[in-house]
Amino acid sequence: MLKTRSHSKAGNPIRRPPGSSGGESSSGYASSSGYSSGASSSSNNNGHAESSLMERMARDDDDDDDGLPINNGMTNTNNSPYSPPTPTSAAMEQVRIARIFFGLACLWPLLFLLIPPNSSSSSHVALLSTGMDTMDSASLSQHMHHLEKQTHDKIDRWRSRVSTNVIGNISSKTEFLRREMKSLMRRTDVVGYGPSKPRVAVVVVVPSVPSGPPNNHHVDHAYEEQSLLNGALEAVESIFRTTDRNRIFIVTVIMDGRGKVGTFEAKLGDIDAGRTAHRHGNQVHTHDHHHDYKSETKPKEEKEEGADSIEAHAHSEKIHTIYSHESIGVSASRKEAVQFINILAREHEVAGLKSEEEDLILVFLRCDARLMESDRDGRRTWLDDVTDAIILGPPEEESGIPASLSVAGSNGNPKETTTNAPPKRDEIAQPANAVSFTVYFSSTDPEGNAEIHPPRIGDTLSFDQSLHPIPSTATAQQMSLSNGESYPAPLTTVATALRLETYNAFPASDEQLANHYSADLELSFNLWMCADGIDILGSSLARVVVDPLVLSPYEKAKLPGPLAARIVSSWMSAHEDDAFSDGILHAVAESSAVSWQHKQRNGGDPQPKDHTLSEHRELVDKTQELKHALVRIGSEAKQSSSFPTGLAKKCRPFSWYAQHVHSKLMDFHDWDDVDASMQHAGMSQQQPLSPQKSTEKLFPSQPLSEARMSIIQKASPVKLAYVDASGGHVAHPHKGATDSNGSFGFVHDETALRKNPPPFEFRGDDERDRVCKKGDPNWKMLTEKVFVDLTNHEAAERRAEHGLAKKKRAKIFCLVYTIEKFHDRIPAIRETWGPKCDGFMVASTKTDIKLGTVNIPHEGPEEYNNIWQKVRSMWSYIYDNYYEKYDYFHIGGDDLYLIVENLRLYLESEEIQLASNGGIDLPDGSEDTQTPLFMGRRFAEGGNRDRMFISGGSGYTMNKAALKTLVVDGFPNCFPHMHTFSEDVMVATCLRKMDILPYDTKDEAGGERYMPFQPGHHLTYRPPKNPKDDWYSNYSVDCKWGIDHCAAKSVAFHYIKEDLMKRMHGILYHHC
C-alpha cells in the first residue's frame, strides 16, 4: 500500500501476507477438549444458601437496629478453603452458577410466601392471652393497635432486608455473569469466532430485469431473470460451501424489483437448512431432508458419537431475504442490507451473543460470482486470508482463558485483579482498507465442459477517461512492495471485503447509482479517497469465479451519462479537480455522441440539409450538447437528498487519486491545468508525467488601440468553469421554460433549425420582382458597400472540416425575443439568417416547437414596460442550459437581420481573440480564464460618454466571460425587481458596476459593424449642425456618415421586417 496518505481516519493500511496471524487454529472450530468434568460443589452451596435464607427470615428480631448483618448465603459449607478451578473447569463452574441463580431469580418470590410465623409474634400472642382479663376495653384497644403497628413495621423491615440483599446479590451475580459471558464471547477457541476471527456478513444484490435500456428488444427477459436467480443461488451456496458456518453472521439477499419467487425461496431454504454442501470447521458435508449426515470428507468408519461428532445437528438461520417490489438500484439495495446488518449486530450485542470487540467483516458479492474452494489442505479458507489483511486482533493472547474466569473469591464474586482488560474496539487503530477478490472466469468448450481461466498475477481493474472499466496491471514497484503477495487495485471487482465499521464511516452513498458498476465505482472512491484503499491478495484464497452469462454488460461495465455526471459532480468538486471533471465529462459526452452518430448513419437518416455541416462538425456539436446536458444533470443532482456533499472537505481530492493510484488518468488531460491544481493543493510531482507546454507566447501582428486597451484593462479575467446559479430552478430568473402544456423543465433543441432549415425561395415571379428591385438606398448600401465575406468564410469552413485549422471555429448562439402576437415575423428569420447560427432560439410567450419559440416566464407582467425582467429570465435560461456549448451569444428583437458569416469571422479575428485574452498576447486554447467582452453599437446616454450602453435594436454580443458575469454576479445584485423597458441601458449599467464597458466594434476604416437602422437610412442620414439637436447624433460616438458609416463587413441591422429581410438576403447572397 502507499505510505503517504492524508486524511486517513484509520492510519496507513496494513499489508500482511496470508497466514501471518498468530498461533490460533485457522479453522475457528471449537476444540473437543474445551471442558472438563472436574467441577466444584456448587450444588451444595446452593442448598446451604436456601436453608440459611429460611432460617434468617424465621429468626426473632427484637433488636432496635434490626439485628445482625445478613450473610449473602453463598459461603462454602465445607471447612476447606475454596480452590480456584482449573482453566477448563472454570467455564463449567460459571455455567452451573448461572443455572443456580437463574432458578433463584424465578423462585425467590415463592420462598417469601413460605416464611413461618416468628417467635416474637408468638410471645406477643401469649402475653395478650394472659393479660386480657386485667385490661379494660380502652387499654386493650390501644395495646392491640400498638402491637399491630409493631408487627407491620417488622414485616416491612424483613421484606426490605430480604429484597435488598437477595435481589442485590442476584443482580450483582447477573452482572458478573454478563461480564463473564462477554469474556467468553472473546474466546475464539470456545465459540469459533471473536475479535481476532470475526464473523462475516455477506450482501448479494439480484438486480432488476431488464437491466439494460428499455428499448433493447434483443433481451430475452425471462431467460435473463432465470440466469440471475440461478447465479444468485450459486453465489449463496458457495458462501456456505467455502466458509465455516460458525463464522457466518448473516447472508443478506436483496431481490431488487421483485416479490417472492417460490422456487427461489425454497432453494434458499435448502441451503440454509444444510441440504446443500456446507462447511463446519475443516469439514464439508450435506444433510438430506431428514437431516442425516452425509460426509464428503470424513470416512464413514470415523463417524462416531462424542465430542467431535456433528451427526444430526441443527442449523440456525443464516440467510435473510429482502424483497423490494419497486426497483431501487444496487447502491440503495446495498445500503438497505447494511442497515439490516447493523440492527442485527446491535441486537446480538444487547443479547450477549456478540462482543463489542468483534468487528464484523462485510462482503459485497455479485450474483454472477461464486467463491472458490481451497485447493490446499482444507484447514484454511478465504475468510482467514481476508481476516489477516483487514483485521487487527487484540494484543492479548486469546488462546488461554481470561484472568477474570480463573480467579474467584470465597464468596463466589470475582476478585479485583491486576490483569489488563482486553482493549476496547476504539482503542485499536483498525485498518480501513478492503480486499478485492482475485477473479477467475468460466467458459464452456464446444463439448459443453466447463473451463476455468485464471488471471495473471498483477491483473487489476481501472477505468478510462470516460469512466468505462478497462483491464490494467499493477506496476513492478507495487508488486515488489510485498513480493507479489498483495498489490493495490484502482477499482473493486466482483467481490469486495471490508470491515463493517469502515463502510459505516463512508461519507458518500448515492442511492441513485443503479447498476453494479456505478455502485462499485463509488465504493472504490470511498475506499481510496476517504479510507486506506483496496488490495488484491495475489496468492490468497480470496478468489471468485465469474459466469459471464449471468449479468448483462450494462450491469457490469456501463456507466450511463447521468450516473457519470452524478459521480463527477460529487467526487471532483474540489478546485484542483476542475481539469479532471471537465475532461471526463467531455470524454463521456464524446463517447455518447459517437454512438449517437453511428445509430443515425445506420438508421438511414438523411444527411443534414446544410451542406456546410460535416460529420466532424456534427460530432463536435453533439458532444458539446451532451456535455452541457451532463453538467446540468450534475447541477440538478446536487439538490437531491441522497447526493453526497462536502466530499472535498472530508476526503482527498480526485487529483490525489489520479496521481497516486490511477496514474494513467494523468495522460488524459492538459497538464498545465493539472500541475497548477496540484500546486494549489500543496502537491508536487516527482517527475514530469508528460511534455510541458511551451512557454513561448503568441503575439499579434498589430496591437490593440489605446482606447480599446483602456476598455478591456478595466475588467478582471473571469474563470470559464460553469457555476450553478440556478438555485434549484425554483424562482425567477432561473425558473426556466415551459413546454406547450405549460409544464416547467422544458429544454429547447437549439440545433434543430441548423440541422433542418427551411428553404429560401420566392413565392412566384411577382415576389422576386418586388424584392429584387433596384435603385433605392437599401440596394445602394448593400451593393456598393456592405457584403458577405463568403470567400474567407468558406475557406475557414474547409480548414475546419479537414482538420487544418489551428483552432475550431467560433460557435455562436443567437437569441431572438418576441411575443405570440408577432410570431408571423419568425418564419422570415428561419428562412434567412437563423439557420446560420450554431444555436438558435426565439424567446416568446408561447412554446411552439415547430416555430422554435419558447415560453420563458419572468417576474411581473408581460408588457413593454417590463422587458428588463424578460431579458433577465432569457439570459438566465441561456446560461443554465447552453453556456458550455457555445463561445459567443447574440441577442436581438424579431426585426433584427444578422449577417452571421461576417459576425463569426469578426469574433475569430486576431483583434477579438487578443482582447478576450487581456490585450497583450494571443490565446493558445489552454486558457481557463477570459476577459469579458460586451460588443455592439455603442451609444452615449444623453451624450455622456461615461455612461455608454449598447443599442438593443441591432442587438449585442457577449463572450462566455461576460455572460457568466452578468448572470452569476450581476442579476442577483443589480436591480433584481425593477420593471422598465430600457433593458439595453440596464444590462450596460449592471456590467459597468463590474468594470465591464462596451467594446468599440468599428472596423479599421472607422465603419460601424452594428447598425440601429436599415441600411438605406445610414446611407442618407446627415446629422444637424449642432449634433445635440438630434438624439441619434447626440448619442453616437465618433461616427462617420453616409456610405462610410457602415463597415464593409457589417454584422447587424435593425427595423428589418419580413419583405425587407427577404430582400436583403436575396441581395447579399446573390439570389436576385
PDB file of N, CA and C in Angstrom, residues 930-975:
ATOM      1  N   GLN A 930     -10.906  34.271 -19.026  1.00  0.00           N
ATOM      2  CA  GLN A 930     -11.193  35.088 -20.205  1.00  0.00           C
ATOM      3  C   GLN A 930     -11.575  36.489 -19.755  1.00  0.00           C
ATOM      4  N   THR A 931     -11.193  37.480 -20.570  1.00  0.00           N
ATOM      5  CA  THR A 931     -11.603  38.861 -20.304  1.00  0.00           C
ATOM      6  C   THR A 931     -12.998  39.074 -20.867  1.00  0.00           C
ATOM      7  N   PRO A 932     -13.933  39.575 -20.087  1.00  0.00           N
ATOM      8  CA  PRO A 932     -15.303  39.767 -20.595  1.00  0.00           C
ATOM      9  C   PRO A 932     -15.339  40.778 -21.735  1.00  0.00           C
ATOM     10  N   LEU A 933     -16.096  40.465 -22.787  1.00  0.00           N
ATOM     11  CA  LEU A 933     -16.299  41.375 -23.925  1.00  0.00           C
ATOM     12  C   LEU A 933     -17.788  41.580 -24.135  1.00  0.00           C
ATOM     13  N   PHE A 934     -18.180  42.851 -24.194  1.00  0.00           N
ATOM     14  CA  PHE A 934     -19.572  43.284 -24.361  1.00  0.00           C
ATOM     15  C   PHE A 934     -19.597  44.132 -25.637  1.00  0.00           C
ATOM     16  N   MET A 935     -20.113  43.562 -26.746  1.00  0.00           N
ATOM     17  CA  MET A 935     -19.915  44.143 -28.079  1.00  0.00           C
ATOM     18  C   MET A 935     -21.231  44.514 -28.739  1.00  0.00           C
ATOM     19  N   GLY A 936     -21.236  45.643 -29.464  1.00  0.00           N
ATOM     20  CA  GLY A 936     -22.396  46.105 -30.204  1.00  0.00           C
ATOM     21  C   GLY A 936     -22.221  47.561 -30.605  1.00  0.00           C
ATOM     22  N   ARG A 937     -23.335  48.210 -30.964  1.00  0.00           N
ATOM     23  CA  ARG A 937     -23.287  49.632 -31.336  1.00  0.00           C
ATOM     24  C   ARG A 937     -23.350  50.483 -30.076  1.00  0.00           C
ATOM     25  N   ARG A 938     -22.262  51.196 -29.808  1.00  0.00           N
ATOM     26  CA  ARG A 938     -22.175  51.994 -28.580  1.00  0.00           C
ATOM     27  C   ARG A 938     -22.964  53.293 -28.711  1.00  0.00           C
ATOM     28  N   PHE A 939     -23.712  53.604 -27.684  1.00  0.00           N
ATOM     29  CA  PHE A 939     -24.393  54.890 -27.547  1.00  0.00           C
ATOM     30  C   PHE A 939     -23.946  55.535 -26.234  1.00  0.00           C
ATOM     31  N   ALA A 940     -23.791  56.852 -26.273  1.00  0.00           N
ATOM     32  CA  ALA A 940     -23.502  57.621 -25.059  1.00  0.00           C
ATOM     33  C   ALA A 940     -24.821  58.188 -24.553  1.00  0.00           C
ATOM     34  N   GLU A 941     -25.252  57.706 -23.401  1.00  0.00           N
ATOM     35  CA  GLU A 941     -26.561  58.090 -22.863  1.00  0.00           C
ATOM     36  C   GLU A 941     -26.601  59.600 -22.624  1.00  0.00           C
ATOM     37  N   GLY A 942     -27.488  60.297 -23.386  1.00  0.00           N
ATOM     38  CA  GLY A 942     -27.595  61.750 -23.277  1.00  0.00           C
ATOM     39  C   GLY A 942     -26.322  62.466 -23.691  1.00  0.00           C
ATOM     40  N   GLY A 943     -25.484  61.814 -24.465  1.00  0.00           N
ATOM     41  CA  GLY A 943     -24.207  62.404 -24.874  1.00  0.00           C
ATOM     42  C   GLY A 943     -23.107  62.229 -23.848  1.00  0.00           C
ATOM     43  N   ASN A 944     -23.398  61.553 -22.731  1.00  0.00           N
ATOM     44  CA  ASN A 944     -22.423  61.365 -21.662  1.00  0.00           C
ATOM     45  C   ASN A 944     -21.615  60.095 -21.930  1.00  0.00           C
ATOM     46  N   ARG A 945     -20.342  60.254 -22.274  1.00  0.00           N
ATOM     47  CA  ARG A 945     -19.524  59.106 -22.635  1.00  0.00           C
ATOM     48  C   ARG A 945     -19.080  58.299 -21.419  1.00  0.00           C
ATOM     49  N   ASP A 946     -19.345  58.781 -20.258  1.00  0.00           N
ATOM     50  CA  ASP A 946     -19.104  57.985 -19.057  1.00  0.00           C
ATOM     51  C   ASP A 946     -20.253  57.014 -18.791  1.00  0.00           C
ATOM     52  N   ARG A 947     -21.338  57.174 -19.532  1.00  0.00           N
ATOM     53  CA  ARG A 947     -22.482  56.275 -19.375  1.00  0.00           C
ATOM     54  C   ARG A 947     -22.820  55.659 -20.731  1.00  0.00           C
ATOM     55  N   MET A 948     -21.875  54.871 -21.227  1.00  0.00           N
ATOM     56  CA  MET A 948     -22.061  54.183 -22.506  1.00  0.00           C
ATOM     57  C   MET A 948     -22.981  52.975 -22.321  1.00  0.00           C
ATOM     58  N   PHE A 949     -23.771  52.717 -23.327  1.00  0.00           N
ATOM     59  CA  PHE A 949     -24.540  51.476 -23.369  1.00  0.00           C
ATOM     60  C   PHE A 949     -24.580  51.009 -24.813  1.00  0.00           C
ATOM     61  N   ILE A 950     -25.102  49.819 -25.047  1.00  0.00           N
ATOM     62  CA  ILE A 950     -25.180  49.255 -26.391  1.00  0.00           C
ATOM     63  C   ILE A 950     -26.634  49.221 -26.825  1.00  0.00           C
ATOM     64  N   SER A 951     -26.880  49.729 -28.000  1.00  0.00           N
ATOM     65  CA  SER A 951     -28.239  49.777 -28.532  1.00  0.00           C
ATOM     66  C   SER A 951     -28.812  48.372 -28.658  1.00  0.00           C
ATOM     67  N   GLY A 952     -30.021  48.206 -28.145  1.00  0.00           N
ATOM     68  CA  GLY A 952     -30.657  46.892 -28.215  1.00  0.00           C
ATOM     69  C   GLY A 952     -31.280  46.571 -29.551  1.00  0.00           C
ATOM     70  N   GLY A 953     -31.393  47.576 -30.450  1.00  0.00           N
ATOM     71  CA  GLY A 953     -32.060  47.328 -31.723  1.00  0.00           C
ATOM     72  C   GLY A 953     -31.371  46.282 -32.566  1.00  0.00           C
ATOM     73  N   SER A 954     -30.079  46.502 -32.876  1.00  0.00           N
ATOM     74  CA  SER A 954     -29.326  45.522 -33.667  1.00  0.00           C
ATOM     75  C   SER A 954     -28.751  44.427 -32.779  1.00  0.00           C
ATOM     76  N   GLY A 955     -28.948  44.559 -31.480  1.00  0.00           N
ATOM     77  CA  GLY A 955     -28.514  43.526 -30.548  1.00  0.00           C
ATOM     78  C   GLY A 955     -27.091  43.712 -30.081  1.00  0.00           C
ATOM     79  N   TYR A 956     -26.684  42.874 -29.181  1.00  0.00           N
ATOM     80  CA  TYR A 956     -25.318  42.912 -28.682  1.00  0.00           C
ATOM     81  C   TYR A 956     -24.809  41.483 -28.532  1.00  0.00           C
ATOM     82  N   THR A 957     -23.489  41.365 -28.549  1.00  0.00           N
ATOM     83  CA  THR A 957     -22.814  40.065 -28.490  1.00  0.00           C
ATOM     84  C   THR A 957     -21.949  40.023 -27.247  1.00  0.00           C
ATOM     85  N   MET A 958     -21.994  38.900 -26.536  1.00  0.00           N
ATOM     86  CA  MET A 958     -21.151  38.696 -25.348  1.00  0.00           C
ATOM     87  C   MET A 958     -20.358  37.410 -25.503  1.00  0.00           C
ATOM     88  N   ASN A 959     -19.125  37.429 -25.004  1.00  0.00           N
ATOM     89  CA  ASN A 959     -18.396  36.171 -24.904  1.00  0.00           C
ATOM     90  C   ASN A 959     -18.802  35.453 -23.614  1.00  0.00           C
ATOM     91  N   LYS A 960     -18.214  34.286 -23.377  1.00  0.00           N
ATOM     92  CA  LYS A 960     -18.623  33.465 -22.225  1.00  0.00           C
ATOM     93  C   LYS A 960     -18.405  34.189 -20.898  1.00  0.00           C
ATOM     94  N   ALA A 961     -17.260  34.868 -20.799  1.00  0.00           N
ATOM     95  CA  ALA A 961     -16.941  35.538 -19.539  1.00  0.00           C
ATOM     96  C   ALA A 961     -17.955  36.622 -19.210  1.00  0.00           C
ATOM     97  N   ALA A 962     -18.397  37.369 -20.234  1.00  0.00           N
ATOM     98  CA  ALA A 962     -19.372  38.435 -19.994  1.00  0.00           C
ATOM     99  C   ALA A 962     -20.725  37.869 -19.604  1.00  0.00           C
ATOM    100  N   LEU A 963     -21.152  36.806 -20.290  1.00  0.00           N
ATOM    101  CA  LEU A 963     -22.444  36.197 -19.963  1.00  0.00           C
ATOM    102  C   LEU A 963     -22.428  35.642 -18.542  1.00  0.00           C
ATOM    103  N   LYS A 964     -21.369  34.933 -18.174  1.00  0.00           N
ATOM    104  CA  LYS A 964     -21.291  34.364 -16.829  1.00  0.00           C
ATOM    105  C   LYS A 964     -21.318  35.470 -15.770  1.00  0.00           C
ATOM    106  N   THR A 965     -20.572  36.531 -16.016  1.00  0.00           N
ATOM    107  CA  THR A 965     -20.531  37.629 -15.048  1.00  0.00           C
ATOM    108  C   THR A 965     -21.894  38.276 -14.889  1.00  0.00           C
ATOM    109  N   LEU A 966     -22.589  38.479 -16.006  1.00  0.00           N
ATOM    110  CA  LEU A 966     -23.898  39.120 -15.963  1.00  0.00           C
ATOM    111  C   LEU A 966     -24.896  38.287 -15.169  1.00  0.00           C
ATOM    112  N   VAL A 967     -24.938  36.981 -15.449  1.00  0.00           N
ATOM    113  CA  VAL A 967     -25.948  36.119 -14.831  1.00  0.00           C
ATOM    114  C   VAL A 967     -25.585  35.766 -13.387  1.00  0.00           C
ATOM    115  N   VAL A 968     -24.347  35.367 -13.171  1.00  0.00           N
ATOM    116  CA  VAL A 968     -23.951  34.854 -11.851  1.00  0.00           C
ATOM    117  C   VAL A 968     -23.749  35.990 -10.851  1.00  0.00           C
ATOM    118  N   ASP A 969     -23.067  37.054 -11.285  1.00  0.00           N
ATOM    119  CA  ASP A 969     -22.728  38.135 -10.360  1.00  0.00           C
ATOM    120  C   ASP A 969     -23.638  39.350 -10.478  1.00  0.00           C
ATOM    121  N   GLY A 970     -24.137  39.612 -11.704  1.00  0.00           N
ATOM    122  CA  GLY A 970     -24.901  40.830 -11.915  1.00  0.00           C
ATOM    123  C   GLY A 970     -26.356  40.736 -11.520  1.00  0.00           C
ATOM    124  N   PHE A 971     -27.076  39.785 -12.056  1.00  0.00           N
ATOM    125  CA  PHE A 971     -28.526  39.725 -11.858  1.00  0.00           C
ATOM    126  C   PHE A 971     -28.949  39.646 -10.387  1.00  0.00           C
ATOM    127  N   PRO A 972     -28.268  38.878  -9.542  1.00  0.00           N
ATOM    128  CA  PRO A 972     -28.736  38.810  -8.146  1.00  0.00           C
ATOM    129  C   PRO A 972     -28.629  40.134  -7.397  1.00  0.00           C
ATOM    130  N   ASN A 973     -27.757  41.035  -7.855  1.00  0.00           N
ATOM    131  CA  ASN A 973     -27.485  42.249  -7.080  1.00  0.00           C
ATOM    132  C   ASN A 973     -27.816  43.547  -7.807  1.00  0.00           C
ATOM    133  N   CYS A 974     -28.191  43.459  -9.084  1.00  0.00           N
ATOM    134  CA  CYS A 974     -28.375  44.672  -9.886  1.00  0.00           C
ATOM    135  C   CYS A 974     -29.835  44.820 -10.296  1.00  0.00           C
ATOM    136  N   PHE A 975     -30.572  45.688  -9.606  1.00  0.00           N
ATOM    137  CA  PHE A 975     -31.975  45.976  -9.902  1.00  0.00           C
ATOM    138  C   PHE A 975     -32.783  44.694 -10.128  1.00  0.00           C
TER     139      PHE A 975
END
